[in-house]
């Protein structure tokens, strides 16, 4: 599983680094402005995804 996470991290890092800096800045601005809503939506989806507990337990989500 550790190798899987490393591969996923490396893939995401590569994709982010390829993105235009202006797009990255705008995405960061949007994420910051809507952080509360985004976190609520993230955890709503995690709670109903049957595969999510492989990565994040219900106990971790409740914290």
GROMACS .gro file of N, CA and C in nm:
model
  189
    1UNK      N    1   0.083  -0.120   0.000
    1UNK     CA    2   0.000   0.000   0.000
    1UNK      C    3   0.087   0.125   0.000
    2UNK      N    4   0.200   0.118   0.070
    2UNK     CA    5   0.289   0.234   0.077
    2UNK      C    6   0.339   0.273  -0.062
    3UNK      N    7   0.370   0.174  -0.143
    3UNK     CA    8   0.417   0.202  -0.280
    3UNK      C    9   0.305   0.266  -0.363
    4UNK      N   10   0.183   0.220  -0.340
    4UNK     CA   11   0.068   0.277  -0.410
    4UNK      C   12   0.054   0.425  -0.378
    5UNK      N   13   0.062   0.459  -0.249
    5UNK     CA   14   0.051   0.599  -0.209
    5UNK      C   15   0.164   0.682  -0.267
    6UNK      N   16   0.285   0.627  -0.269
    6UNK     CA   17   0.398   0.700  -0.325
    6UNK      C   18   0.375   0.726  -0.474
    7UNK      N   19   0.329   0.624  -0.545
    7UNK     CA   20   0.303   0.639  -0.688
    7UNK      C   21   0.194   0.744  -0.712
    8UNK      N   22   0.087   0.738  -0.633
    8UNK     CA   23  -0.021   0.837  -0.647
    8UNK      C   24   0.031   0.978  -0.619
    9UNK      N   25   0.109   0.992  -0.513
    9UNK     CA   26   0.164   1.123  -0.478
    9UNK      C   27   0.252   1.175  -0.591
   10UNK      N   28   0.337   1.088  -0.644
   10UNK     CA   29   0.426   1.129  -0.753
   10UNK      C   30   0.347   1.170  -0.877
   11UNK      N   31   0.241   1.096  -0.909
   11UNK     CA   32   0.157   1.131  -1.024
   11UNK      C   33   0.091   1.267  -1.004
   12UNK      N   34   0.033   1.290  -0.886
   12UNK     CA   35  -0.033   1.418  -0.858
   12UNK      C   36   0.068   1.532  -0.859
   13UNK      N   37   0.185   1.509  -0.800
   13UNK     CA   38   0.288   1.612  -0.798
   13UNK      C   39   0.328   1.649  -0.940
   14UNK      N   40   0.345   1.550  -1.024
   14UNK     CA   41   0.380   1.576  -1.164
   14UNK      C   42   0.273   1.655  -1.236
   15UNK      N   43   0.147   1.619  -1.214
   15UNK     CA   44   0.037   1.691  -1.278
   15UNK      C   45   0.031   1.836  -1.231
   16UNK      N   46   0.045   1.856  -1.101
   16UNK     CA   47   0.041   1.992  -1.047
   16UNK      C   48   0.156   2.075  -1.103
   17UNK      N   49   0.274   2.017  -1.109
   17UNK     CA   50   0.390   2.090  -1.159
   17UNK      C   51   0.377   2.125  -1.307
   18UNK      N   52   0.301   2.048  -1.383
   18UNK     CA   53   0.280   2.075  -1.525
   18UNK      C   54   0.178   2.185  -1.549
   19UNK      N   55   0.094   2.211  -1.451
   19UNK     CA   56  -0.011   2.312  -1.466
   19UNK      C   57   0.049   2.451  -1.473
   20UNK      N   58  -0.014   2.535  -1.551
   20UNK     CA   59   0.029   2.674  -1.564
   20UNK      C   60   0.025   2.741  -1.426
   21UNK      N   61   0.128   2.819  -1.392
   21UNK     CA   62   0.131   2.885  -1.261
   21UNK      C   63   0.009   2.973  -1.233
   22UNK      N   64  -0.045   3.038  -1.336
   22UNK     CA   65  -0.165   3.121  -1.315
   22UNK      C   66  -0.285   3.034  -1.278
   23UNK      N   67  -0.296   2.919  -1.340
   23UNK     CA   68  -0.406   2.828  -1.307
   23UNK      C   69  -0.388   2.774  -1.165
   24UNK      N   70  -0.266   2.740  -1.129
   24UNK     CA   71  -0.240   2.692  -0.993
   24UNK      C   72  -0.275   2.800  -0.891
   25UNK      N   73  -0.239   2.924  -0.920
   25UNK     CA   74  -0.268   3.034  -0.827
   25UNK      C   75  -0.419   3.054  -0.815
   26UNK      N   76  -0.490   3.049  -0.927
   26UNK     CA   77  -0.635   3.067  -0.924
   26UNK      C   78  -0.703   2.952  -0.849
   27UNK      N   79  -0.656   2.829  -0.871
   27UNK     CA   80  -0.712   2.714  -0.800
   27UNK      C   81  -0.690   2.728  -0.649
   28UNK      N   82  -0.572   2.775  -0.610
   28UNK     CA   83  -0.543   2.795  -0.468
   28UNK      C   84  -0.633   2.903  -0.410
   29UNK      N   85  -0.655   3.009  -0.486
   29UNK     CA   86  -0.742   3.118  -0.442
   29UNK      C   87  -0.886   3.068  -0.422
   30UNK      N   88  -0.935   2.991  -0.517
   30UNK     CA   89  -1.071   2.936  -0.508
   30UNK      C   90  -1.081   2.840  -0.389
   31UNK      N   91  -0.981   2.753  -0.374
   31UNK     CA   92  -0.982   2.657  -0.263
   31UNK      C   93  -0.981   2.729  -0.129
   32UNK      N   94  -0.903   2.833  -0.117
   32UNK     CA   95  -0.897   2.909   0.008
   32UNK      C   96  -1.031   2.978   0.036
   33UNK      N   97  -1.089   3.037  -0.067
   33UNK     CA   98  -1.215   3.109  -0.050
   33UNK      C   99  -1.330   3.015  -0.015
   34UNK      N  100  -1.322   2.891  -0.059
   34UNK     CA  101  -1.432   2.796  -0.039
   34UNK      C  102  -1.389   2.674   0.044
   35UNK      N  103  -1.288   2.691   0.127
   35UNK     CA  104  -1.231   2.579   0.204
   35UNK      C  105  -1.336   2.508   0.290
   36UNK      N  106  -1.421   2.583   0.356
   36UNK     CA  107  -1.520   2.521   0.444
   36UNK      C  108  -1.615   2.432   0.364
   37UNK      N  109  -1.671   2.486   0.257
   37UNK     CA  110  -1.762   2.407   0.174
   37UNK      C  111  -1.690   2.286   0.115
   38UNK      N  112  -1.568   2.304   0.066
   38UNK     CA  113  -1.493   2.194   0.006
   38UNK      C  114  -1.466   2.082   0.106
   39UNK      N  115  -1.435   2.119   0.230
   39UNK     CA  116  -1.409   2.015   0.331
   39UNK      C  117  -1.538   1.941   0.366
   40UNK      N  118  -1.649   2.012   0.376
   40UNK     CA  119  -1.778   1.947   0.403
   40UNK      C  120  -1.812   1.850   0.290
   41UNK      N  121  -1.796   1.893   0.167
   41UNK     CA  122  -1.827   1.809   0.052
   41UNK      C  123  -1.733   1.688   0.045
   42UNK      N  124  -1.606   1.709   0.072
   42UNK     CA  125  -1.509   1.600   0.072
   42UNK      C  126  -1.551   1.492   0.171
   43UNK      N  127  -1.580   1.530   0.294
   43UNK     CA  128  -1.616   1.432   0.396
   43UNK      C  129  -1.753   1.370   0.371
   44UNK      N  130  -1.843   1.443   0.308
   44UNK     CA  131  -1.973   1.385   0.271
   44UNK      C  132  -1.951   1.270   0.173
   45UNK      N  133  -1.867   1.292   0.076
   45UNK     CA  134  -1.839   1.190  -0.024
   45UNK      C  135  -1.763   1.073   0.037
   46UNK      N  136  -1.664   1.103   0.121
   46UNK     CA  137  -1.586   0.997   0.185
   46UNK      C  138  -1.675   0.906   0.268
   47UNK      N  139  -1.773   0.962   0.336
   47UNK     CA  140  -1.860   0.881   0.422
   47UNK      C  141  -1.944   0.782   0.344
   48UNK      N  142  -1.978   0.813   0.219
   48UNK     CA  143  -2.064   0.723   0.142
   48UNK      C  144  -1.987   0.634   0.044
   49UNK      N  145  -1.858   0.658   0.029
   49UNK     CA  146  -1.776   0.578  -0.063
   49UNK      C  147  -1.730   0.450   0.006
   50UNK      N  148  -1.773   0.334  -0.042
   50UNK     CA  149  -1.736   0.209   0.025
   50UNK      C  150  -1.585   0.179   0.020
   51UNK      N  151  -1.514   0.238  -0.073
   51UNK     CA  152  -1.370   0.213  -0.085
   51UNK      C  153  -1.286   0.312  -0.005
   52UNK      N  154  -1.348   0.417   0.044
   52UNK     CA  155  -1.274   0.522   0.113
   52UNK      C  156  -1.210   0.474   0.243
   53UNK      N  157  -1.273   0.377   0.308
   53UNK     CA  158  -1.218   0.333   0.437
   53UNK      C  159  -1.083   0.264   0.422
   54UNK      N  160  -1.045   0.229   0.299
   54UNK     CA  161  -0.910   0.178   0.276
   54UNK      C  162  -0.806   0.285   0.308
   55UNK      N  163  -0.846   0.410   0.292
   55UNK     CA  164  -0.754   0.523   0.307
   55UNK      C  165  -0.782   0.608   0.430
   56UNK      N  166  -0.908   0.608   0.474
   56UNK     CA  167  -0.950   0.697   0.581
   56UNK      C  168  -1.064   0.631   0.658
   57UNK      N  169  -1.044   0.607   0.787
   57UNK     CA  170  -1.147   0.540   0.867
   57UNK      C  171  -1.258   0.638   0.906
   58UNK      N  172  -1.374   0.582   0.942
   58UNK     CA  173  -1.484   0.667   0.990
   58UNK      C  174  -1.442   0.745   1.113
   59UNK      N  175  -1.363   0.682   1.198
   59UNK     CA  176  -1.314   0.750   1.319
   59UNK      C  177  -1.230   0.873   1.281
   60UNK      N  178  -1.145   0.859   1.181
   60UNK     CA  179  -1.065   0.974   1.137
   60UNK      C  180  -1.153   1.084   1.080
   61UNK      N  181  -1.256   1.045   1.007
   61UNK     CA  182  -1.347   1.143   0.947
   61UNK      C  183  -1.423   1.218   1.055
   62UNK      N  184  -1.465   1.148   1.160
   62UNK     CA  185  -1.542   1.211   1.267
   62UNK      C  186  -1.461   1.313   1.346
   63UNK      N  187  -1.329   1.300   1.346
   63UNK     CA  188  -1.244   1.396   1.418
   63UNK      C  189  -1.246   1.523   1.344
   0.00000   0.00000   0.00000
